[in-house]
Short mmCIF file of C-alpha atoms in Angstrom, two decimals:
data_model
loop_
_atom_site.label_atom_id
_atom_site.label_comp_id
_atom_site.label_asym_id
_atom_site.label_seq_id
_atom_site.Cartn_x
_atom_site.Cartn_y
_atom_site.Cartn_z
CA MET A 1 35.24 131.87 169.52
CA LEU A 2 32.22 129.67 170.13
CA ASN A 3 30.74 130.09 173.62
CA LYS A 4 28.98 126.74 173.93
CA GLN A 5 30.04 124.10 176.42
CA PRO A 6 32.05 121.27 174.78
CA CYS A 7 29.62 118.66 176.14
CA GLU A 8 26.68 119.94 174.07
CA ASP A 9 26.36 117.34 171.31
CA SER A 10 24.28 119.65 169.12
CA GLU A 11 27.29 121.97 168.80
CA LEU A 12 29.98 119.30 168.51
CA GLY A 13 30.24 119.39 164.70
CA LEU A 14 30.58 123.18 164.73
CA ARG A 15 33.24 123.01 167.43
CA LEU A 16 35.18 120.35 165.53
CA GLY A 17 35.07 122.47 162.40
CA HIS A 18 36.09 125.60 164.30
CA ALA A 19 38.98 123.84 166.05
CA HIS A 20 40.10 122.41 162.70
CA ARG A 21 40.10 125.84 161.04
CA LEU A 22 42.06 127.37 163.95
CA TRP A 23 44.55 124.49 163.91
CA ARG A 24 45.15 124.97 160.19
CA MET A 25 45.52 128.73 160.61
CA VAL A 26 48.23 128.23 163.25
CA VAL A 27 50.05 125.72 161.03
CA ASP A 28 49.67 128.06 158.03
CA HIS A 29 51.39 130.87 159.93
CA THR A 30 54.07 128.51 161.23
CA VAL A 31 55.01 127.12 157.79
CA ALA A 32 54.58 130.35 155.79
CA PRO A 33 58.35 131.12 155.95
CA LEU A 34 58.90 127.92 153.95
CA GLY A 35 56.87 129.38 151.07
CA LEU A 36 54.05 126.90 151.63
CA THR A 37 50.39 127.76 151.50
CA GLN A 38 47.79 125.42 152.98
CA PRO A 39 47.05 123.67 149.66
CA ARG A 40 50.77 123.14 149.11
CA TRP A 41 51.66 121.79 152.54
CA THR A 42 48.60 119.54 152.70
CA LEU A 43 49.52 118.12 149.29
CA LEU A 44 53.09 117.42 150.44
CA VAL A 45 51.90 115.71 153.61
CA THR A 46 49.33 113.69 151.67
CA LEU A 47 51.95 112.60 149.13
CA ARG A 48 54.15 111.36 151.95
CA HIS A 49 51.18 109.52 153.47
CA LEU A 50 50.21 107.87 150.16
CA GLY A 51 53.83 107.23 149.21
CA GLU A 52 56.00 108.59 146.46
CA GLY A 53 54.73 107.59 143.06
CA ALA A 54 51.11 108.22 144.03
CA THR A 55 49.10 109.28 141.01
CA GLN A 56 47.50 112.66 140.53
CA LYS A 57 44.10 110.95 140.72
CA GLN A 58 44.97 109.29 144.04
CA LEU A 59 46.15 112.61 145.45
CA ALA A 60 43.03 114.46 144.31
CA GLU A 61 40.78 111.79 145.86
CA ALA A 62 42.73 111.77 149.14
CA LEU A 63 42.58 115.57 149.35
CA GLY A 64 38.93 115.74 148.31
CA ILE A 65 39.64 118.19 145.48
CA GLU A 66 39.13 118.26 141.72
CA LEU A 67 41.98 117.38 139.36
CA PRO A 68 42.30 120.96 137.97
CA SER A 69 42.89 122.31 141.50
CA LEU A 70 45.43 119.59 142.17
CA THR A 71 47.17 120.25 138.84
CA ARG A 72 47.52 123.96 139.68
CA THR A 73 49.02 123.22 143.10
CA LEU A 74 51.36 120.59 141.65
CA ALA A 75 52.57 123.11 139.07
CA GLN A 76 53.35 125.56 141.89
CA LEU A 77 55.23 122.88 143.83
CA GLU A 78 57.15 121.94 140.66
CA GLN A 79 58.09 125.62 140.19
CA GLN A 80 59.41 125.62 143.75
CA GLY A 81 61.45 122.52 142.90
CA LEU A 82 59.73 120.36 145.52
CA VAL A 83 58.04 117.67 143.40
CA LEU A 84 58.23 116.13 139.95
CA ARG A 85 55.52 114.52 137.88
CA ARG A 86 56.60 111.51 135.90
CA ILE A 87 54.94 109.28 133.34
CA PRO A 88 55.28 105.57 134.09
CA ALA A 89 56.14 103.29 131.16
CA VAL A 90 53.23 100.93 131.93
CA ASP A 91 50.51 103.58 131.48
CA ARG A 92 51.39 106.81 129.73
CA ARG A 93 48.03 108.39 130.68
CA VAL A 94 48.97 108.41 134.37
CA ARG A 95 51.11 110.99 136.15
CA GLU A 96 52.97 109.88 139.26
CA VAL A 97 54.25 112.43 141.76
CA VAL A 98 57.58 112.17 143.59
CA PHE A 99 59.60 114.43 145.85
CA THR A 100 62.78 116.09 144.70
CA PRO A 101 65.75 116.21 147.12
CA GLU A 102 64.71 119.80 147.92
CA GLY A 103 61.16 118.55 148.51
CA HIS A 104 62.45 116.06 151.08
CA ARG A 105 64.39 118.87 152.79
CA VAL A 106 61.35 121.16 152.89
CA LEU A 107 59.19 118.30 154.16
CA GLU A 108 61.61 117.85 157.09
CA ALA A 109 61.42 121.58 157.85
CA LEU A 110 57.63 121.40 157.53
CA ASP A 111 57.55 118.56 160.05
CA ALA A 112 59.64 120.55 162.52
CA ARG A 113 57.45 123.63 162.21
CA ALA A 114 54.23 121.59 162.38
CA SER A 115 55.58 119.93 165.53
CA GLU A 116 56.06 123.38 167.07
CA ALA A 117 52.46 124.25 166.20
CA ARG A 118 51.21 120.95 167.65
CA THR A 119 53.10 121.56 170.88
CA LEU A 120 51.57 125.02 171.17
CA LEU A 121 48.05 123.80 170.39
CA LEU A 122 48.14 120.82 172.75
CA ASP A 123 49.71 122.76 175.62
CA GLY A 124 47.99 122.00 178.91
CA ILE A 125 46.13 118.92 177.65
CA PRO A 126 47.22 115.85 179.63
CA ASP A 127 48.23 112.69 177.76
CA ALA A 128 45.15 110.82 178.98
CA GLU A 129 42.84 113.49 177.53
CA ARG A 130 44.75 113.43 174.25
CA GLU A 131 44.35 109.67 174.05
CA SER A 132 40.62 109.99 174.75
CA LEU A 133 40.36 112.60 172.01
CA HIS A 134 42.15 110.29 169.55
CA ARG A 135 39.81 107.43 170.39
CA ALA A 136 36.71 109.61 170.09
CA LEU A 137 37.78 111.07 166.73
CA HIS A 138 38.61 107.60 165.43
CA ARG A 139 35.15 106.39 166.44
CA ILE A 140 33.47 109.37 164.75
CA GLU A 141 35.45 108.69 161.56
CA ARG A 142 34.59 105.01 161.66
CA ASN A 143 30.89 105.73 162.25
CA ALA A 144 30.81 108.22 159.39
CA CYS A 145 32.58 105.84 156.98
CA HIS A 146 30.25 103.01 157.94
CA TRP A 147 27.17 105.17 157.41
CA LEU A 148 28.46 106.53 154.09
CA SER A 149 29.39 103.09 152.78
CA SER A 150 25.89 101.78 153.52
CA ARG A 151 24.29 104.42 151.27
#
């Protein structure tokens, strides 16, 4: 665990990264009984966020990974019967990804287990502090996107 005070700006990026890794580790352990590794559950959540029928390219970009890595994870999810890749009639070069009925069921179970993890991780943090955290993270994201888009 990092021993720096949370108000030290010079350590803020490290603390954010450390908290993120710990959060993911807790979720990983929580969803492991569903047969989902971190790449698999993040892909499922991202597909839901983008919407069924998102393309492989859209998924790879949203996840910040290369297409070969995405393709491998999609193949694993297909083997588990959670997603299907389909070829739209309008552009046969594209592969769209959709959930199977089992994929929808597992996604519901994933949500329930992730909710348990969230409850555990946010225990003892008052609503007002959570709202402040959301606002601060949103501002950091916005500042980063603005800076990156100006380059």
